[in-house]
mmCIF file of C-alpha atoms in Angstrom:
data_model
loop_
_atom_site.group_PDB
_atom_site.id
_atom_site.type_symbol
_atom_site.label_atom_id
_atom_site.label_comp_id
_atom_site.label_asym_id
_atom_site.label_seq_id
_atom_site.Cartn_x
_atom_site.Cartn_y
_atom_site.Cartn_z
ATOM 1 C CA LYS S 18 -68.295 -61.867 124.201
ATOM 2 C CA LEU S 19 -65.524 -58.550 122.579
ATOM 3 C CA MET S 20 -66.815 -56.184 120.839
ATOM 4 C CA GLY S 21 -70.036 -58.221 120.169
ATOM 5 C CA LYS S 22 -68.132 -61.428 119.309
ATOM 6 C CA GLU S 23 -66.897 -64.802 120.754
ATOM 7 C CA ILE S 24 -63.856 -64.311 122.848
ATOM 8 C CA ALA S 25 -62.234 -67.821 121.255
ATOM 9 C CA LEU S 26 -63.302 -66.376 117.387
ATOM 10 C CA HIS S 27 -61.272 -63.608 117.972
ATOM 11 C CA SER S 28 -58.199 -65.539 118.691
ATOM 12 C CA LEU S 29 -59.152 -67.437 115.649
ATOM 13 C CA GLU S 30 -59.109 -64.838 112.944
ATOM 14 C CA ALA S 31 -55.694 -63.815 114.305
ATOM 15 C CA LEU S 32 -54.214 -67.310 113.334
ATOM 16 C CA LEU S 33 -56.135 -67.647 110.007
ATOM 17 C CA ASP S 34 -54.598 -64.460 109.103
ATOM 18 C CA CYS S 35 -51.398 -66.384 109.297
ATOM 19 C CA ASP S 36 -49.368 -68.142 106.658
ATOM 20 C CA ILE S 37 -50.638 -72.005 108.234
ATOM 21 C CA ARG S 38 -51.568 -74.846 106.572
ATOM 22 C CA GLU S 39 -53.407 -76.673 109.486
ATOM 23 C CA LEU S 40 -55.655 -75.652 111.794
ATOM 24 C CA VAL S 41 -56.891 -77.605 115.259
ATOM 25 C CA ILE S 42 -59.571 -76.457 117.287
ATOM 26 C CA VAL S 43 -59.773 -77.821 120.505
ATOM 27 C CA CYS S 44 -63.160 -77.759 122.643
ATOM 28 C CA ALA S 45 -66.346 -79.778 123.602
ATOM 29 C CA GLU S 46 -68.213 -80.805 120.842
ATOM 30 C CA GLU S 47 -70.943 -78.722 121.695
ATOM 31 C CA TYR S 48 -68.669 -76.009 120.956
ATOM 32 C CA ARG S 49 -68.003 -77.020 117.336
ATOM 33 C CA GLY S 50 -70.853 -75.648 115.811
ATOM 34 C CA LEU S 51 -70.090 -72.104 116.570
ATOM 35 C CA PHE S 52 -66.443 -72.484 115.164
ATOM 36 C CA LYS S 53 -68.551 -74.348 111.756
ATOM 37 C CA GLU S 54 -70.778 -71.709 111.307
ATOM 38 C CA TYR S 55 -68.525 -68.455 111.585
ATOM 39 C CA LEU S 56 -66.002 -70.488 109.382
ATOM 40 C CA GLU S 57 -69.076 -70.896 106.740
ATOM 41 C CA LYS S 58 -69.649 -67.468 106.859
ATOM 42 C CA ARG S 59 -66.125 -66.199 106.556
ATOM 43 C CA GLY S 60 -65.376 -68.014 103.822
ATOM 44 C CA ASN S 61 -61.671 -67.653 102.170
ATOM 45 C CA VAL S 62 -60.074 -70.196 104.766
ATOM 46 C CA ALA S 63 -56.670 -71.550 103.478
ATOM 47 C CA PRO S 64 -56.011 -73.807 106.529
ATOM 48 C CA THR S 65 -57.288 -77.315 106.745
ATOM 49 C CA ILE S 66 -59.535 -76.870 109.603
ATOM 50 C CA LYS S 67 -59.775 -80.133 112.149
ATOM 51 C CA PHE S 68 -61.280 -80.627 115.559
ATOM 52 C CA ALA S 69 -59.851 -82.883 118.836
ATOM 53 C CA ASN S 70 -62.192 -83.021 122.325
ATOM 54 C CA GLY S 71 -60.584 -80.911 125.337
ATOM 55 C CA GLY S 72 -58.815 -83.154 127.845
ATOM 56 C CA SER S 73 -59.024 -83.123 131.927
ATOM 57 C CA GLU S 74 -55.775 -80.677 131.841
ATOM 58 C CA ARG S 75 -54.404 -78.332 129.537
ATOM 59 C CA GLN S 76 -51.745 -80.697 128.534
ATOM 60 C CA ASP S 77 -54.235 -83.511 127.900
ATOM 61 C CA SER S 78 -56.054 -80.970 125.428
ATOM 62 C CA VAL S 79 -52.373 -80.148 123.856
ATOM 63 C CA PHE S 80 -51.925 -83.698 123.502
ATOM 64 C CA ASN S 81 -55.401 -84.189 121.746
ATOM 65 C CA GLY S 82 -54.678 -81.724 119.791
ATOM 66 C CA LEU S 83 -51.377 -82.421 118.801
ATOM 67 C CA ALA S 84 -52.572 -86.181 117.354
ATOM 68 C CA GLN S 85 -54.684 -84.379 114.627
ATOM 69 C CA LEU S 86 -51.603 -82.579 113.167
ATOM 70 C CA THR S 87 -49.565 -83.843 109.919
ATOM 71 C CA THR S 88 -47.132 -80.594 110.081
ATOM 72 C CA GLU S 89 -43.368 -80.655 111.585
ATOM 73 C CA PHE S 90 -44.316 -77.484 114.221
ATOM 74 C CA ALA S 91 -47.287 -77.240 115.819
ATOM 75 C CA ALA S 92 -48.033 -73.640 117.237
ATOM 76 C CA ILE S 93 -50.484 -74.028 120.356
ATOM 77 C CA HIS S 94 -52.800 -70.603 121.530
ATOM 78 C CA ASP S 95 -54.588 -70.092 124.301
ATOM 79 C CA CYS S 96 -58.387 -68.638 122.930
ATOM 80 C CA ALA S 97 -58.577 -66.640 125.783
ATOM 81 C CA ARG S 98 -55.844 -64.326 124.449
ATOM 82 C CA PRO S 99 -57.593 -62.848 121.760
ATOM 83 C CA LEU S 100 -55.361 -59.537 121.128
ATOM 84 C CA VAL S 101 -52.647 -61.720 119.497
ATOM 85 C CA THR S 102 -51.240 -59.953 116.004
ATOM 86 C CA LYS S 103 -50.333 -61.319 113.200
ATOM 87 C CA GLU S 104 -46.916 -60.112 113.727
ATOM 88 C CA GLU S 105 -46.478 -61.617 116.597
ATOM 89 C CA ILE S 106 -47.699 -65.131 115.725
ATOM 90 C CA ASN S 107 -45.107 -64.707 112.820
ATOM 91 C CA ASN S 108 -42.346 -63.683 114.857
ATOM 92 C CA VAL S 109 -42.724 -66.729 117.429
ATOM 93 C CA ILE S 110 -42.959 -69.061 114.310
ATOM 94 C CA ALA S 111 -39.983 -67.926 112.764
ATOM 95 C CA ASP S 112 -38.040 -68.210 115.839
ATOM 96 C CA ALA S 113 -39.264 -71.672 116.404
ATOM 97 C CA ARG S 114 -38.155 -72.947 113.425
ATOM 98 C CA ARG S 115 -34.827 -71.650 113.477
ATOM 99 C CA TYR S 116 -34.611 -72.750 117.378
ATOM 100 C CA GLY S 117 -36.619 -75.897 117.659
ATOM 101 C CA ALA S 118 -39.006 -74.333 120.410
ATOM 102 C CA ALA S 119 -40.301 -70.471 121.062
ATOM 103 C CA LEU S 120 -42.489 -68.790 122.670
ATOM 104 C CA LEU S 121 -43.816 -65.518 123.181
ATOM 105 C CA GLY S 122 -43.320 -63.746 126.227
ATOM 106 C CA VAL S 123 -42.893 -59.874 127.887
ATOM 107 C CA GLN S 124 -40.608 -59.241 130.522
ATOM 108 C CA THR S 125 -42.123 -58.920 134.255
ATOM 109 C CA LYS S 126 -43.178 -55.189 134.948
ATOM 110 C CA ALA S 127 -44.121 -56.281 138.446
ATOM 111 C CA THR S 128 -42.009 -57.401 141.783
ATOM 112 C CA ILE S 129 -43.127 -61.231 142.039
ATOM 113 C CA LYS S 130 -42.372 -62.192 145.530
ATOM 114 C CA GLN S 131 -42.011 -66.516 146.009
ATOM 115 C CA ALA S 132 -44.303 -67.408 148.374
ATOM 116 C CA THR S 133 -44.521 -70.411 151.014
ATOM 117 C CA GLU S 134 -46.945 -71.517 154.293
ATOM 118 C CA GLU S 135 -45.651 -71.613 157.467
ATOM 119 C CA GLU S 136 -46.734 -70.807 161.099
ATOM 120 C CA LEU S 137 -47.064 -67.272 161.895
ATOM 121 C CA ASP S 138 -48.079 -65.728 165.316
ATOM 122 C CA GLY S 139 -49.956 -68.922 166.053
ATOM 123 C CA ASP S 140 -51.824 -69.452 162.688
ATOM 124 C CA ARG S 141 -50.871 -70.671 159.654
ATOM 125 C CA ALA S 142 -49.696 -67.538 157.046
ATOM 126 C CA THR S 143 -48.614 -67.259 153.615
ATOM 127 C CA VAL S 144 -45.299 -65.336 153.730
ATOM 128 C CA VAL S 145 -42.565 -64.761 151.552
ATOM 129 C CA LYS S 146 -40.353 -67.352 150.987
ATOM 130 C CA THR S 147 -37.842 -64.963 148.554
ATOM 131 C CA THR S 148 -37.973 -62.272 145.710
ATOM 132 C CA PRO S 149 -36.586 -63.314 142.344
ATOM 133 C CA ASP S 150 -34.367 -60.894 140.117
ATOM 134 C CA ARG S 151 -37.125 -59.267 137.992
ATOM 135 C CA SER S 152 -35.048 -58.978 135.167
ATOM 136 C CA THR S 153 -34.502 -62.724 134.694
ATOM 137 C CA MET S 154 -38.329 -62.733 135.235
ATOM 138 C CA TRP S 155 -40.658 -63.237 132.081
ATOM 139 C CA GLU S 156 -44.442 -63.442 131.752
ATOM 140 C CA ALA S 157 -44.993 -66.663 129.107
ATOM 141 C CA HIS S 158 -47.851 -66.156 126.615
ATOM 142 C CA THR S 159 -49.220 -67.848 123.588
ATOM 143 C CA PRO S 160 -48.998 -68.899 121.067
ATOM 144 C CA GLN S 161 -45.971 -71.462 121.931
ATOM 145 C CA VAL S 162 -44.457 -73.323 118.748
ATOM 146 C CA VAL S 163 -42.786 -76.402 118.948
ATOM 147 C CA ARG S 164 -41.319 -78.798 116.841
ATOM 148 C CA CYS S 165 -43.883 -81.610 116.750
ATOM 149 C CA ASP S 166 -41.307 -84.302 116.944
ATOM 150 C CA LEU S 167 -39.865 -82.306 120.267
ATOM 151 C CA LEU S 168 -43.147 -82.273 121.623
ATOM 152 C CA ARG S 169 -44.488 -85.991 121.291
ATOM 153 C CA LYS S 170 -41.084 -86.618 123.079
ATOM 154 C CA GLY S 171 -42.007 -84.480 126.158
ATOM 155 C CA PHE S 172 -45.469 -85.982 125.743
ATOM 156 C CA GLU S 173 -43.591 -89.006 126.707
ATOM 157 C CA LYS S 174 -41.380 -88.209 129.210
ATOM 158 C CA ALA S 175 -44.242 -86.008 131.053
ATOM 159 C CA GLN S 176 -45.896 -89.690 130.758
ATOM 160 C CA LEU S 177 -43.435 -91.451 132.270
ATOM 161 C CA GLU S 178 -43.039 -89.299 135.130
ATOM 162 C CA ASN S 179 -46.396 -88.539 135.899
ATOM 163 C CA ALA S 180 -45.861 -84.770 135.552
ATOM 164 C CA VAL S 181 -48.200 -82.470 135.026
ATOM 165 C CA VAL S 182 -47.463 -78.647 133.108
ATOM 166 C CA THR S 183 -49.176 -75.333 133.457
ATOM 167 C CA ASP S 184 -47.959 -74.685 129.581
ATOM 168 C CA ASP S 185 -46.930 -76.464 126.537
ATOM 169 C CA VAL S 186 -42.882 -75.659 126.117
ATOM 170 C CA SER S 187 -42.330 -76.931 129.756
ATOM 171 C CA LEU S 188 -43.194 -80.343 128.244
ATOM 172 C CA ILE S 189 -39.474 -79.413 125.852
ATOM 173 C CA GLU S 190 -38.089 -78.072 129.319
ATOM 174 C CA VAL S 191 -38.184 -81.654 130.833
ATOM 175 C CA LEU S 192 -36.201 -82.914 128.100
ATOM 176 C CA GLY S 193 -33.366 -80.518 128.697
ATOM 177 C CA GLN S 194 -33.763 -78.322 124.787
ATOM 178 C CA PRO S 195 -33.580 -74.816 124.954
ATOM 179 C CA VAL S 196 -36.293 -72.999 124.477
ATOM 180 C CA LYS S 197 -36.541 -69.485 122.583
ATOM 181 C CA LEU S 198 -38.019 -66.290 124.226
ATOM 182 C CA THR S 199 -39.888 -64.246 121.440
ATOM 183 C CA GLN S 200 -40.163 -60.598 122.259
ATOM 184 C CA GLY S 201 -43.977 -60.191 122.611
ATOM 185 C CA GLU S 202 -46.471 -56.980 123.420
ATOM 186 C CA TYR S 203 -48.042 -56.378 127.016
ATOM 187 C CA THR S 204 -51.370 -55.767 124.758
ATOM 188 C CA ASN S 205 -51.367 -59.942 124.812
ATOM 189 C CA ILE S 206 -53.711 -60.282 127.720
ATOM 190 C CA LYS S 207 -55.518 -62.910 129.111
ATOM 191 C CA VAL S 208 -59.148 -62.126 128.786
ATOM 192 C CA THR S 209 -60.851 -64.050 132.151
ATOM 193 C CA THR S 210 -62.525 -61.257 134.057
ATOM 194 C CA PRO S 211 -65.072 -58.493 133.091
ATOM 195 C CA GLU S 212 -62.287 -55.945 133.973
ATOM 196 C CA ASP S 213 -60.265 -57.988 131.440
ATOM 197 C CA ILE S 214 -63.109 -57.554 128.671
ATOM 198 C CA ALA S 215 -63.187 -53.815 129.597
ATOM 199 C CA VAL S 216 -59.154 -53.623 128.898
ATOM 200 C CA ALA S 217 -59.859 -55.754 125.621
ATOM 201 C CA GLU S 218 -62.130 -53.615 123.790
ATOM 202 C CA SER S 219 -59.973 -50.553 124.733
ATOM 203 C CA ILE S 220 -57.105 -51.868 122.888
ATOM 204 C CA LEU S 221 -59.340 -53.328 120.363
ATOM 205 C CA LYS S 222 -60.626 -49.995 119.629
ATOM 206 C CA SER S 223 -57.302 -48.341 119.629
ATOM 207 C CA ARG S 224 -56.356 -50.319 116.523
ATOM 208 C CA GLY S 225 -59.577 -49.108 115.021
ATOM 209 C CA LEU S 226 -61.764 -52.177 115.223
#
């Protein structure tokens, strides 16, 4: 939990604050009650709420959620990013409307090393293969917003090629279509460890929450 509330509910709240028509919650059936109870207590929920089951891989979950949408665009958000702001969401949606696909991201602060495995002094070792130019490196965040017809075409191509992707706009990249990078905030962290929770609580407190 984060500040006494489930992490996923913080993410849900951020999306409910935005002008969206449909919201599909992708989760296992045993967790649907958590969301339904929260939404009932909250009241005044503008978008139509739908549910879809998760899949074995991220892209399977996104595919299931996409099947529930009737909108022109899909904004796919990772519930482990509970600190995304309304401004960030609105900005990335605006860019997707203009370019067809967009994702939130931030330029990488750290130097990135690409690694490989090789024999080193008689042992298998992880060694540096190359150092990419940091000025060209961005860290991908969510939401990632894509025109639904493009996303469906991306899924078709990925299935034909048995491709597995770890983020949603990769499905658009395989089509050779451009994806706009929308400047996000470094505070839009992924919360997966106790240390992350401590940082997230500090950020929420700084926002007066």
